[in-house]
């Protein structure tokens, strides 16, 4: 279905929401837990709980039926039991309420005749009234700028991401995860069984949405391969699309069938289509977040030549390996850079070069900034990747205040053009170290710098950004290959 | 060189240590920082700082020269400037002091004639006196059970690991990392340039050391490929060897040459040899730790069939994919298991099967233990992998006390035979979440359960354990393939 921006408005910025299926007593996940979250998050619009047996729900006046509401709400959220959903939908249609989100599960994803029959009825009603339906079996929409944050990061941070997902849980975790790293969401939608509005509809809509700069999708199945490919090619020219595809293996696909009622598509076909459309494919939640972070925070680099700044001989060796393995280039520095480094890098116990093994960059912010400036001036490199070792006794390091604010300040003081990405390792089971590393990553993110827990994750994300922009280079526009033309229908 | 257990004794359990090259004023990394760490960590032996200009160093009586000491120390640690090291070594030799660790850098790893000449002199002196030399350019030995923890996790936890490394920094981080996860070290050694005692010598020695159950190695180069292969084949039959190989790419190898003065070996040859010896090869620090954790904590599983326990449809889909992709099997459960699950798993919104999507396992420990018992009884599965979602508002979950202690108690109450591995995700920039997840991983580890931050890392580590034991199966002993016989010399 073609969604115009006006259609999106009522889903992502509703002035009023009706809740059908809000119990007074059951405080578990469902209509009433959504409503409570809207209240807690300070949703600024009007909430209309519909419940014939209640005077009020969570302190908000309740209405005996949908038709009794004092206005036609922008959005209805339906959480009644599956067999009753079609009747509610029918009422919505008759009232002229076009925007409906169905939270209820128990439809096509059950794999039963009953489930399929109930789902077919929904589609039938929606068709009759020209309704825009999200669901069933999903979490619906999320937009921090509208105070629409019933799930995921709460209250949530507005930002450049547009998220489209066939998993509510994945979307919740994603928004929470990126939010913690200083990266916010413009619009997110969990589409569930995608009976009326599906992931491709939202991809098309987000493609035209100027507020969405980077698109992230979690997909288990694609209902129309050709349309997905065409839409992705079109949208992918304007903004990066990062797709996390689930259901690629036997057990994954088997579960996907029970999850959203859809058959997961053929992995090879999907990968081929994604490659043609210059979609970035990822395989885990972490890779998904890492890539989104890089696309959102790292300005287009002029090449994939990185300068790896850190300390420790072994680290330098494996960081060089890691960057190369993930598809980056770790070039020799220019003579001017090497001349400067040979002045400041101790001859024994450190290594002047790329990667740079200069322990002082861990303990002396001035020294780190000096090295970053060197990269800024060196035509051989395009991006700096800085390893930020948190000072600790295992390394005979003096304990001191967290240098992160000083580093961020130092980076802001001059207008540098080359991106700087950070690695802050706090892996393991030490809560204090984990918290310090998370804080530092969060602070770097809030200042607009992508920060990762490991070099491997930073390098993989950066390489994905480089590949995307290479494809967009003039003379090499994304195009559909003829080879799979006949196959992907 | 062949090391017998008596040779190891003085390196890993010295009753007295002489420090040659301890300044009174310079508090930076070096002899005096090592000595301070011994004092802080409560090293129970006798420390003899040697400094002709000092009465005492850090409150310990100083001695004007090595020959003035009141006893022949078990171990000498040399941290004087590179040109003076050979003279100190000569004195040690004359005194009959055979065990020496040279911290000083500035030898072969410099890539200069001077560096090479100084290194050759060391080897010459060591040969003359039959000395056992660790270094130069390294951190030496570490053993928590002896109070010998001048670096790495301090005070350090005794445990089953034997660590051999060509990078001091990597070894420091490794011991800190595994310690935080409840996994301790029996012996660790950083061999640096490996002039006299090298990584293979310690591999051989650790192979015979009954206290070492799992061996971890960080290697940049192997001086004698044939001996490495033969030793690894021999040792690998008795205990798992996990090798993290650095210097596999151009930039990595270039840096390795400056790091330990050795040319990194050919990647393909090395991988082929490692495969023959059933060595587990890893490519990042995290993979190294993850594999060591699995080898140390996971009892030999009867097969690679895992039961994935968690909640959320999307998670279940991608967890299935992840396990398959990493080389595990995610089989259908037995009919008896499915009958039970169909009773306890809600029909809508959850998925009975493998992976199991049962949200209640996150919030109800009794339910989780019930499911783990089901796996214990099901012949189709050998290992359970439990996703431990930390309760939080993004998921409409009630906040409550950390269930980790209750889960650990529940697992202890019955003597189950099948391993249970945990995933506790706290990734991102939220310090509270990161600290909670780290605490939980640490608690699981202290109770003997391997815990990982992501399913991908858990699955990869588990798959490595399964592959190792498959190779050891009767009728399929590790053997040297004829194909590369002539190549690897």
mmCIF file of N, CA and C in Angstrom, chain A residues 33-34 37 110 150 152 154 167 170 172-173 176-177 180-181 218 220 244 246-249 251-252 254-256 258-259 283 286 313-314 316-318 321 324-325 330 347 351 354-355 392-396 425 427-431 438-439 441-442 454 457, chain B residues 33-34 37 110 150 152 154 167 170 172-173 176-177 180 218 220 244 246-249 251-252 254-256 258-259 283 286 313-314 316-318 321 324-325 330 347 351 354-355 392-396 425 427-431 438-439 441-442 454 457:
data_model
loop_
_atom_site.group_PDB
_atom_site.id
_atom_site.type_symbol
_atom_site.label_atom_id
_atom_site.label_comp_id
_atom_site.label_asym_id
_atom_site.label_seq_id
_atom_site.Cartn_x
_atom_site.Cartn_y
_atom_site.Cartn_z
ATOM 1 N N UNK A 33 -0.996 -1.955 29.978
ATOM 2 C CA UNK A 33 0.431 -1.662 30.217
ATOM 3 C C UNK A 33 0.922 -0.636 29.188
ATOM 4 N N UNK A 34 0.381 -0.675 27.982
ATOM 5 C CA UNK A 34 0.693 0.368 27.000
ATOM 6 C C UNK A 34 0.210 1.725 27.509
ATOM 7 N N UNK A 37 2.294 3.176 30.152
ATOM 8 C CA UNK A 37 3.554 3.717 29.642
ATOM 9 C C UNK A 37 3.344 5.092 29.006
ATOM 10 N N UNK A 110 -0.276 -18.336 14.311
ATOM 11 C CA UNK A 110 -0.548 -19.572 15.044
ATOM 12 C C UNK A 110 -0.346 -20.800 14.161
ATOM 13 N N UNK A 150 5.513 4.161 24.205
ATOM 14 C CA UNK A 150 4.932 3.164 25.102
ATOM 15 C C UNK A 150 5.861 1.981 25.303
ATOM 16 N N UNK A 152 10.225 0.414 24.301
ATOM 17 C CA UNK A 152 11.583 0.805 23.890
ATOM 18 C C UNK A 152 12.130 1.815 24.867
ATOM 19 N N UNK A 154 12.415 4.733 27.047
ATOM 20 C CA UNK A 154 11.384 5.598 27.611
ATOM 21 C C UNK A 154 12.055 6.578 28.551
ATOM 22 N N UNK A 167 9.675 -7.647 14.431
ATOM 23 C CA UNK A 167 9.728 -8.138 15.812
ATOM 24 C C UNK A 167 9.603 -6.964 16.759
ATOM 25 N N UNK A 170 12.615 -6.996 19.331
ATOM 26 C CA UNK A 170 13.855 -6.518 18.728
ATOM 27 C C UNK A 170 13.858 -4.989 18.631
ATOM 28 N N UNK A 172 12.083 -2.911 20.535
ATOM 29 C CA UNK A 172 12.210 -2.357 21.882
ATOM 30 C C UNK A 172 13.671 -2.292 22.273
ATOM 31 N N UNK A 173 14.362 -3.424 22.095
ATOM 32 C CA UNK A 173 15.770 -3.492 22.491
ATOM 33 C C UNK A 173 16.606 -2.526 21.661
ATOM 34 N N UNK A 176 16.166 1.090 22.833
ATOM 35 C CA UNK A 176 16.814 1.260 24.135
ATOM 36 C C UNK A 176 18.340 1.321 23.964
ATOM 37 N N UNK A 177 18.835 0.450 23.101
ATOM 38 C CA UNK A 177 20.277 0.287 22.880
ATOM 39 C C UNK A 177 20.871 1.545 22.212
ATOM 40 N N UNK A 180 20.875 4.623 24.448
ATOM 41 C CA UNK A 180 21.930 4.645 25.466
ATOM 42 C C UNK A 180 23.248 5.117 24.876
ATOM 43 N N UNK A 181 23.384 5.019 23.567
ATOM 44 C CA UNK A 181 24.617 5.438 22.891
ATOM 45 C C UNK A 181 24.482 6.828 22.276
ATOM 46 N N UNK A 218 14.323 -4.864 10.642
ATOM 47 C CA UNK A 218 14.426 -6.263 11.028
ATOM 48 C C UNK A 218 13.348 -7.018 10.255
ATOM 49 N N UNK A 220 11.831 -10.835 8.773
ATOM 50 C CA UNK A 220 11.878 -12.307 8.734
ATOM 51 C C UNK A 220 11.403 -12.817 7.377
ATOM 52 N N UNK A 244 18.609 -6.333 9.144
ATOM 53 C CA UNK A 244 18.909 -7.513 9.963
ATOM 54 C C UNK A 244 17.856 -8.544 9.583
ATOM 55 N N UNK A 246 16.228 -12.152 9.863
ATOM 56 C CA UNK A 246 16.078 -13.343 10.692
ATOM 57 C C UNK A 246 15.395 -14.456 9.924
ATOM 58 N N UNK A 247 15.567 -15.673 10.382
ATOM 59 C CA UNK A 247 14.900 -16.810 9.746
ATOM 60 C C UNK A 247 15.676 -17.360 8.569
ATOM 61 N N UNK A 248 17.010 -17.242 8.625
ATOM 62 C CA UNK A 248 17.812 -17.666 7.475
ATOM 63 C C UNK A 248 18.201 -19.137 7.538
ATOM 64 N N UNK A 249 17.983 -19.754 8.673
ATOM 65 C CA UNK A 249 18.357 -21.165 8.804
ATOM 66 C C UNK A 249 17.099 -21.984 9.067
ATOM 67 N N UNK A 251 16.103 -23.854 11.762
ATOM 68 C CA UNK A 251 15.456 -23.528 13.036
ATOM 69 C C UNK A 251 14.943 -22.091 13.090
ATOM 70 N N UNK A 252 15.700 -21.160 12.502
ATOM 71 C CA UNK A 252 15.253 -19.764 12.493
ATOM 72 C C UNK A 252 13.975 -19.606 11.692
ATOM 73 N N UNK A 254 11.798 -21.929 10.909
ATOM 74 C CA UNK A 254 10.718 -22.653 11.568
ATOM 75 C C UNK A 254 10.097 -21.767 12.653
ATOM 76 N N UNK A 255 10.956 -21.088 13.412
ATOM 77 C CA UNK A 255 10.443 -20.211 14.455
ATOM 78 C C UNK A 255 9.765 -18.996 13.843
ATOM 79 N N UNK A 256 10.330 -18.464 12.763
ATOM 80 C CA UNK A 256 9.744 -17.292 12.115
ATOM 81 C C UNK A 256 8.311 -17.580 11.692
ATOM 82 N N UNK A 258 6.188 -19.396 13.150
ATOM 83 C CA UNK A 258 5.322 -19.287 14.322
ATOM 84 C C UNK A 258 5.293 -17.871 14.872
ATOM 85 N N UNK A 259 6.228 -17.054 14.436
ATOM 86 C CA UNK A 259 6.362 -15.721 15.024
ATOM 87 C C UNK A 259 5.472 -14.716 14.310
ATOM 88 N N UNK A 283 23.892 -9.485 10.793
ATOM 89 C CA UNK A 283 23.459 -10.819 11.231
ATOM 90 C C UNK A 283 23.184 -10.955 12.726
ATOM 91 N N UNK A 286 23.770 -6.723 17.700
ATOM 92 C CA UNK A 286 24.916 -5.838 17.896
ATOM 93 C C UNK A 286 25.398 -5.254 16.568
ATOM 94 N N UNK A 313 51.870 -3.396 22.293
ATOM 95 C CA UNK A 313 52.328 -4.031 21.061
ATOM 96 C C UNK A 313 51.348 -5.056 20.531
ATOM 97 N N UNK A 314 50.895 -5.950 21.412
ATOM 98 C CA UNK A 314 49.962 -6.995 20.979
ATOM 99 C C UNK A 314 48.681 -6.402 20.438
ATOM 100 N N UNK A 316 48.265 -3.531 19.071
ATOM 101 C CA UNK A 316 48.513 -2.912 17.770
ATOM 102 C C UNK A 316 48.553 -3.965 16.670
ATOM 103 N N UNK A 317 49.187 -5.080 16.972
ATOM 104 C CA UNK A 317 49.271 -6.162 15.988
ATOM 105 C C UNK A 317 47.868 -6.660 15.628
ATOM 106 N N UNK A 318 47.079 -6.985 16.650
ATOM 107 C CA UNK A 318 45.769 -7.580 16.344
ATOM 108 C C UNK A 318 44.788 -6.535 15.826
ATOM 109 N N UNK A 321 45.396 -6.444 12.157
ATOM 110 C CA UNK A 321 44.750 -7.627 11.574
ATOM 111 C C UNK A 321 43.243 -7.432 11.461
ATOM 112 N N UNK A 324 42.024 -4.938 8.723
ATOM 113 C CA UNK A 324 42.192 -5.513 7.387
ATOM 114 C C UNK A 324 41.132 -6.598 7.142
ATOM 115 N N UNK A 325 40.977 -7.460 8.141
ATOM 116 C CA UNK A 325 40.043 -8.574 8.019
ATOM 117 C C UNK A 325 38.609 -8.071 7.808
ATOM 118 N N UNK A 330 44.751 -0.126 6.272
ATOM 119 C CA UNK A 330 45.586 0.442 7.348
ATOM 120 C C UNK A 330 46.900 0.857 6.694
ATOM 121 N N UNK A 347 61.513 5.195 21.720
ATOM 122 C CA UNK A 347 62.086 4.212 20.786
ATOM 123 C C UNK A 347 61.880 2.777 21.260
ATOM 124 N N UNK A 351 55.690 1.722 19.398
ATOM 125 C CA UNK A 351 55.914 1.541 17.961
ATOM 126 C C UNK A 351 55.279 2.697 17.202
ATOM 127 N N UNK A 354 51.392 2.857 11.900
ATOM 128 C CA UNK A 354 49.954 2.639 11.837
ATOM 129 C C UNK A 354 49.729 1.133 11.801
ATOM 130 N N UNK A 355 49.137 0.527 12.830
ATOM 131 C CA UNK A 355 48.663 1.109 14.087
ATOM 132 C C UNK A 355 49.770 1.788 14.893
ATOM 133 N N UNK A 392 43.703 1.421 34.780
ATOM 134 C CA UNK A 392 43.461 0.523 35.913
ATOM 135 C C UNK A 392 44.742 -0.157 36.358
ATOM 136 N N UNK A 393 44.635 -0.737 37.556
ATOM 137 C CA UNK A 393 45.837 -1.225 38.214
ATOM 138 C C UNK A 393 46.467 -2.417 37.507
ATOM 139 N N UNK A 394 45.651 -3.200 36.782
ATOM 140 C CA UNK A 394 46.222 -4.350 36.077
ATOM 141 C C UNK A 394 47.339 -3.910 35.139
ATOM 142 N N UNK A 395 47.266 -2.645 34.691
ATOM 143 C CA UNK A 395 48.255 -2.137 33.738
ATOM 144 C C UNK A 395 49.259 -1.176 34.384
ATOM 145 N N UNK A 396 49.346 -1.172 35.709
ATOM 146 C CA UNK A 396 50.268 -0.243 36.403
ATOM 147 C C UNK A 396 49.948 1.200 36.050
ATOM 148 N N UNK A 425 36.718 -0.567 25.745
ATOM 149 C CA UNK A 425 36.515 -1.966 26.137
ATOM 150 C C UNK A 425 36.207 -2.061 27.629
ATOM 151 N N UNK A 427 34.523 -5.176 28.584
ATOM 152 C CA UNK A 427 33.925 -6.512 28.507
ATOM 153 C C UNK A 427 34.270 -7.326 29.756
ATOM 154 N N UNK A 428 33.441 -8.292 30.041
ATOM 155 C CA UNK A 428 33.704 -9.206 31.140
ATOM 156 C C UNK A 428 32.684 -9.119 32.241
ATOM 157 N N UNK A 429 33.120 -9.435 33.449
ATOM 158 C CA UNK A 429 32.204 -9.526 34.577
ATOM 159 C C UNK A 429 32.507 -8.517 35.671
ATOM 160 N N UNK A 430 33.309 -7.501 35.368
ATOM 161 C CA UNK A 430 33.598 -6.479 36.375
ATOM 162 C C UNK A 430 32.579 -5.350 36.223
ATOM 163 N N UNK A 431 31.650 -5.216 37.188
ATOM 164 C CA UNK A 431 30.581 -4.225 37.032
ATOM 165 C C UNK A 431 31.099 -2.795 36.956
ATOM 166 N N UNK A 438 30.588 1.818 29.589
ATOM 167 C CA UNK A 438 29.286 2.213 29.052
ATOM 168 C C UNK A 438 29.113 3.723 29.141
ATOM 169 N N UNK A 439 29.515 4.307 30.270
ATOM 170 C CA UNK A 439 29.411 5.758 30.434
ATOM 171 C C UNK A 439 30.224 6.488 29.371
ATOM 172 N N UNK A 441 31.174 5.380 26.411
ATOM 173 C CA UNK A 441 30.556 5.217 25.088
ATOM 174 C C UNK A 441 29.357 6.154 24.949
ATOM 175 N N UNK A 442 28.586 6.229 26.019
ATOM 176 C CA UNK A 442 27.421 7.097 26.011
ATOM 177 C C UNK A 442 27.823 8.561 25.833
ATOM 178 N N UNK A 454 34.533 -2.978 21.088
ATOM 179 C CA UNK A 454 35.722 -3.686 20.595
ATOM 180 C C UNK A 454 36.142 -3.126 19.237
ATOM 181 N N UNK A 457 34.215 -4.707 16.288
ATOM 182 C CA UNK A 457 32.891 -4.152 16.009
ATOM 183 C C UNK A 457 33.001 -2.774 15.359
ATOM 184 N N UNK B 33 57.689 -0.323 39.588
ATOM 185 C CA UNK B 33 56.227 -0.510 39.558
ATOM 186 C C UNK B 33 55.887 -1.993 39.727
ATOM 187 N N UNK B 34 56.735 -2.864 39.213
ATOM 188 C CA UNK B 34 56.543 -4.306 39.464
ATOM 189 C C UNK B 34 56.676 -4.596 40.959
ATOM 190 N N UNK B 37 53.760 -3.549 42.935
ATOM 191 C CA UNK B 37 52.612 -4.458 42.771
ATOM 192 C C UNK B 37 52.788 -5.718 43.622
ATOM 193 N N UNK B 110 63.628 -3.930 17.984
ATOM 194 C CA UNK B 110 63.865 -2.599 17.430
ATOM 195 C C UNK B 110 64.102 -2.652 15.921
ATOM 196 N N UNK B 150 52.133 -9.409 39.788
ATOM 197 C CA UNK B 150 52.598 -8.035 39.611
ATOM 198 C C UNK B 150 51.837 -7.326 38.504
ATOM 199 N N UNK B 152 48.173 -7.883 35.533
ATOM 200 C CA UNK B 152 46.933 -8.628 35.278
ATOM 201 C C UNK B 152 46.004 -8.484 36.457
ATOM 202 N N UNK B 154 44.705 -8.398 39.856
ATOM 203 C CA UNK B 154 45.404 -8.273 41.129
ATOM 204 C C UNK B 154 44.359 -8.168 42.237
ATOM 205 N N UNK B 167 52.550 -11.282 24.027
ATOM 206 C CA UNK B 167 52.196 -9.890 24.325
ATOM 207 C C UNK B 167 51.883 -9.766 25.810
ATOM 208 N N UNK B 170 48.336 -8.095 26.285
ATOM 209 C CA UNK B 170 47.244 -9.028 26.023
ATOM 210 C C UNK B 170 47.054 -9.971 27.212
ATOM 211 N N UNK B 172 47.920 -9.342 30.371
ATOM 212 C CA UNK B 172 47.355 -8.575 31.479
ATOM 213 C C UNK B 172 45.847 -8.504 31.338
ATOM 214 N N UNK B 173 45.402 -8.106 30.143
ATOM 215 C CA UNK B 173 43.969 -7.945 29.912
ATOM 216 C C UNK B 173 43.248 -9.288 30.049
ATOM 217 N N UNK B 176 42.807 -10.312 33.700
ATOM 218 C CA UNK B 176 41.817 -9.431 34.328
ATOM 219 C C UNK B 176 40.407 -9.841 33.881
ATOM 220 N N UNK B 177 40.276 -10.121 32.588
ATOM 221 C CA UNK B 177 38.992 -10.413 31.946
ATOM 222 C C UNK B 177 38.426 -11.739 32.460
ATOM 223 N N UNK B 180 37.376 -11.658 36.130
ATOM 224 C CA UNK B 180 36.089 -11.005 36.386
ATOM 225 C C UNK B 180 34.926 -11.951 36.094
ATOM 226 N N UNK B 218 48.734 -16.589 23.071
ATOM 227 C CA UNK B 218 48.743 -15.500 22.101
ATOM 228 C C UNK B 218 50.087 -15.544 21.395
ATOM 229 N N UNK B 220 52.486 -14.386 17.940
ATOM 230 C CA UNK B 220 52.670 -13.601 16.714
ATOM 231 C C UNK B 220 53.556 -14.342 15.731
ATOM 232 N N UNK B 244 45.277 -17.585 19.941
ATOM 233 C CA UNK B 244 44.939 -16.303 19.324
ATOM 234 C C UNK B 244 46.195 -15.879 18.565
ATOM 235 N N UNK B 246 48.207 -13.363 16.237
ATOM 236 C CA UNK B 246 48.301 -11.991 15.731
ATOM 237 C C UNK B 246 49.329 -11.889 14.621
ATOM 238 N N UNK B 247 49.199 -10.856 13.805
ATOM 239 C CA UNK B 247 50.168 -10.635 12.738
ATOM 240 C C UNK B 247 49.835 -11.402 11.482
ATOM 241 N N UNK B 248 48.553 -11.615 11.247
ATOM 242 C CA UNK B 248 48.154 -12.413 10.087
ATOM 243 C C UNK B 248 47.976 -11.591 8.817
ATOM 244 N N UNK B 249 47.960 -10.273 8.961
ATOM 245 C CA UNK B 249 47.779 -9.419 7.782
ATOM 246 C C UNK B 249 49.019 -8.553 7.616
ATOM 247 N N UNK B 251 49.516 -5.190 7.747
ATOM 248 C CA UNK B 251 49.743 -4.235 8.843
ATOM 249 C C UNK B 251 49.998 -4.937 10.177
ATOM 250 N N UNK B 252 49.310 -6.052 10.430
ATOM 251 C CA UNK B 252 49.522 -6.778 11.677
ATOM 252 C C UNK B 252 50.926 -7.345 11.746
ATOM 253 N N UNK B 254 53.558 -6.346 10.037
ATOM 254 C CA UNK B 254 54.516 -5.227 10.084
ATOM 255 C C UNK B 254 54.688 -4.786 11.539
ATOM 256 N N UNK B 255 53.560 -4.662 12.254
ATOM 257 C CA UNK B 255 53.633 -4.239 13.644
ATOM 258 C C UNK B 255 54.262 -5.328 14.503
ATOM 259 N N UNK B 256 53.949 -6.583 14.195
ATOM 260 C CA UNK B 256 54.512 -7.687 14.978
ATOM 261 C C UNK B 256 56.033 -7.669 14.919
ATOM 262 N N UNK B 258 57.930 -5.146 14.773
ATOM 263 C CA UNK B 258 58.416 -4.131 15.710
ATOM 264 C C UNK B 258 58.090 -4.490 17.149
ATOM 265 N N UNK B 259 57.196 -5.445 17.327
ATOM 266 C CA UNK B 259 56.721 -5.744 18.681
ATOM 267 C C UNK B 259 57.617 -6.757 19.372
ATOM 268 N N UNK B 283 40.270 -15.230 16.782
ATOM 269 C CA UNK B 283 40.755 -14.064 16.054
ATOM 270 C C UNK B 283 40.635 -12.732 16.791
ATOM 271 N N UNK B 286 38.102 -11.163 22.635
ATOM 272 C CA UNK B 286 36.830 -11.672 23.146
ATOM 273 C C UNK B 286 36.646 -13.147 22.809
ATOM 274 N N UNK B 313 9.637 -13.396 20.090
ATOM 275 C CA UNK B 313 9.628 -14.119 18.828
ATOM 276 C C UNK B 313 10.855 -13.820 17.986
ATOM 277 N N UNK B 314 11.181 -12.539 17.851
ATOM 278 C CA UNK B 314 12.329 -12.156 17.031
ATOM 279 C C UNK B 314 13.615 -12.748 17.573
ATOM 280 N N UNK B 316 13.965 -15.409 19.310
ATOM 281 C CA UNK B 316 14.004 -16.854 19.073
ATOM 282 C C UNK B 316 14.417 -17.154 17.645
ATOM 283 N N UNK B 317 13.889 -16.369 16.727
ATOM 284 C CA UNK B 317 14.235 -16.571 15.314
ATOM 285 C C UNK B 317 15.734 -16.375 15.101
ATOM 286 N N UNK B 318 16.257 -15.256 15.576
ATOM 287 C CA UNK B 318 17.666 -14.979 15.280
ATOM 288 C C UNK B 318 18.592 -15.844 16.125
ATOM 289 N N UNK B 321 18.986 -18.956 14.155
ATOM 290 C CA UNK B 321 19.936 -18.679 13.073
ATOM 291 C C UNK B 321 21.371 -18.667 13.582
ATOM 292 N N UNK B 324 22.922 -22.115 14.509
ATOM 293 C CA UNK B 324 23.221 -22.898 13.305
ATOM 294 C C UNK B 324 24.448 -22.327 12.594
ATOM 295 N N UNK B 325 24.444 -21.018 12.450
ATOM 296 C CA UNK B 325 25.532 -20.355 11.734
ATOM 297 C C UNK B 325 26.881 -20.603 12.417
ATOM 298 N N UNK B 330 20.296 -27.229 16.399
ATOM 299 C CA UNK B 330 19.125 -26.805 17.181
ATOM 300 C C UNK B 330 17.991 -27.757 16.821
ATOM 301 N N UNK B 347 -0.618 -20.125 24.152
ATOM 302 C CA UNK B 347 -0.768 -20.410 22.718
ATOM 303 C C UNK B 347 -0.485 -19.175 21.864
ATOM 304 N N UNK B 351 6.046 -19.194 21.730
ATOM 305 C CA UNK B 351 6.247 -20.282 20.778
ATOM 306 C C UNK B 351 6.893 -21.459 21.494
ATOM 307 N N UNK B 354 12.010 -25.297 19.933
ATOM 308 C CA UNK B 354 13.433 -25.019 20.108
ATOM 309 C C UNK B 354 13.892 -24.172 18.932
ATOM 310 N N UNK B 355 14.250 -22.899 19.137
ATOM 311 C CA UNK B 355 14.280 -22.144 20.384
ATOM 312 C C UNK B 355 12.904 -22.025 21.049
ATOM 313 N N UNK B 392 13.308 -4.782 32.669
ATOM 314 C CA UNK B 392 13.369 -3.333 32.583
ATOM 315 C C UNK B 392 12.137 -2.755 31.923
ATOM 316 N N UNK B 393 11.998 -1.444 32.092
ATOM 317 C CA UNK B 393 10.748 -0.802 31.715
ATOM 318 C C UNK B 393 10.512 -0.801 30.199
ATOM 319 N N UNK B 394 11.591 -0.831 29.424
ATOM 320 C CA UNK B 394 11.415 -0.841 27.973
ATOM 321 C C UNK B 394 10.551 -2.022 27.538
ATOM 322 N N UNK B 395 10.557 -3.065 28.359
ATOM 323 C CA UNK B 395 9.794 -4.268 28.010
ATOM 324 C C UNK B 395 8.536 -4.440 28.849
ATOM 325 N N UNK B 396 8.099 -3.391 29.529
ATOM 326 C CA UNK B 396 6.904 -3.480 30.386
ATOM 327 C C UNK B 396 7.096 -4.541 31.468
ATOM 328 N N UNK B 425 22.708 -9.971 28.279
ATOM 329 C CA UNK B 425 22.991 -8.836 27.399
ATOM 330 C C UNK B 425 22.889 -7.526 28.168
ATOM 331 N N UNK B 427 24.680 -4.752 26.596
ATOM 332 C CA UNK B 427 25.458 -3.964 25.636
ATOM 333 C C UNK B 427 24.916 -2.542 25.523
ATOM 334 N N UNK B 428 25.769 -1.639 25.105
ATOM 335 C CA UNK B 428 25.356 -0.268 24.850
ATOM 336 C C UNK B 428 25.994 0.729 25.778
ATOM 337 N N UNK B 429 25.306 1.821 26.033
ATOM 338 C CA UNK B 429 25.876 2.930 26.791
ATOM 339 C C UNK B 429 25.155 3.199 28.099
ATOM 340 N N UNK B 430 24.339 2.256 28.545
ATOM 341 C CA UNK B 430 23.638 2.445 29.820
ATOM 342 C C UNK B 430 24.486 1.835 30.939
ATOM 343 N N UNK B 431 25.087 2.670 31.787
ATOM 344 C CA UNK B 431 26.004 2.146 32.800
ATOM 345 C C UNK B 431 25.321 1.201 33.784
ATOM 346 N N UNK B 438 27.139 -7.314 33.865
ATOM 347 C CA UNK B 438 28.473 -7.783 34.254
ATOM 348 C C UNK B 438 28.393 -8.537 35.579
ATOM 349 N N UNK B 439 27.612 -8.004 36.524
ATOM 350 C CA UNK B 439 27.457 -8.680 37.819
ATOM 351 C C UNK B 439 26.871 -10.068 37.642
ATOM 352 N N UNK B 441 26.934 -11.980 34.954
ATOM 353 C CA UNK B 441 27.904 -12.876 34.303
ATOM 354 C C UNK B 441 28.939 -13.349 35.320
ATOM 355 N N UNK B 442 29.380 -12.408 36.147
ATOM 356 C CA UNK B 442 30.364 -12.733 37.163
ATOM 357 C C UNK B 442 29.818 -13.771 38.144
ATOM 358 N N UNK B 454 26.391 -12.087 24.503
ATOM 359 C CA UNK B 454 25.504 -12.261 23.354
ATOM 360 C C UNK B 454 25.390 -13.738 22.994
ATOM 361 N N UNK B 457 28.257 -14.973 20.716
ATOM 362 C CA UNK B 457 29.512 -15.312 21.379
ATOM 363 C C UNK B 457 29.384 -16.638 22.123
#
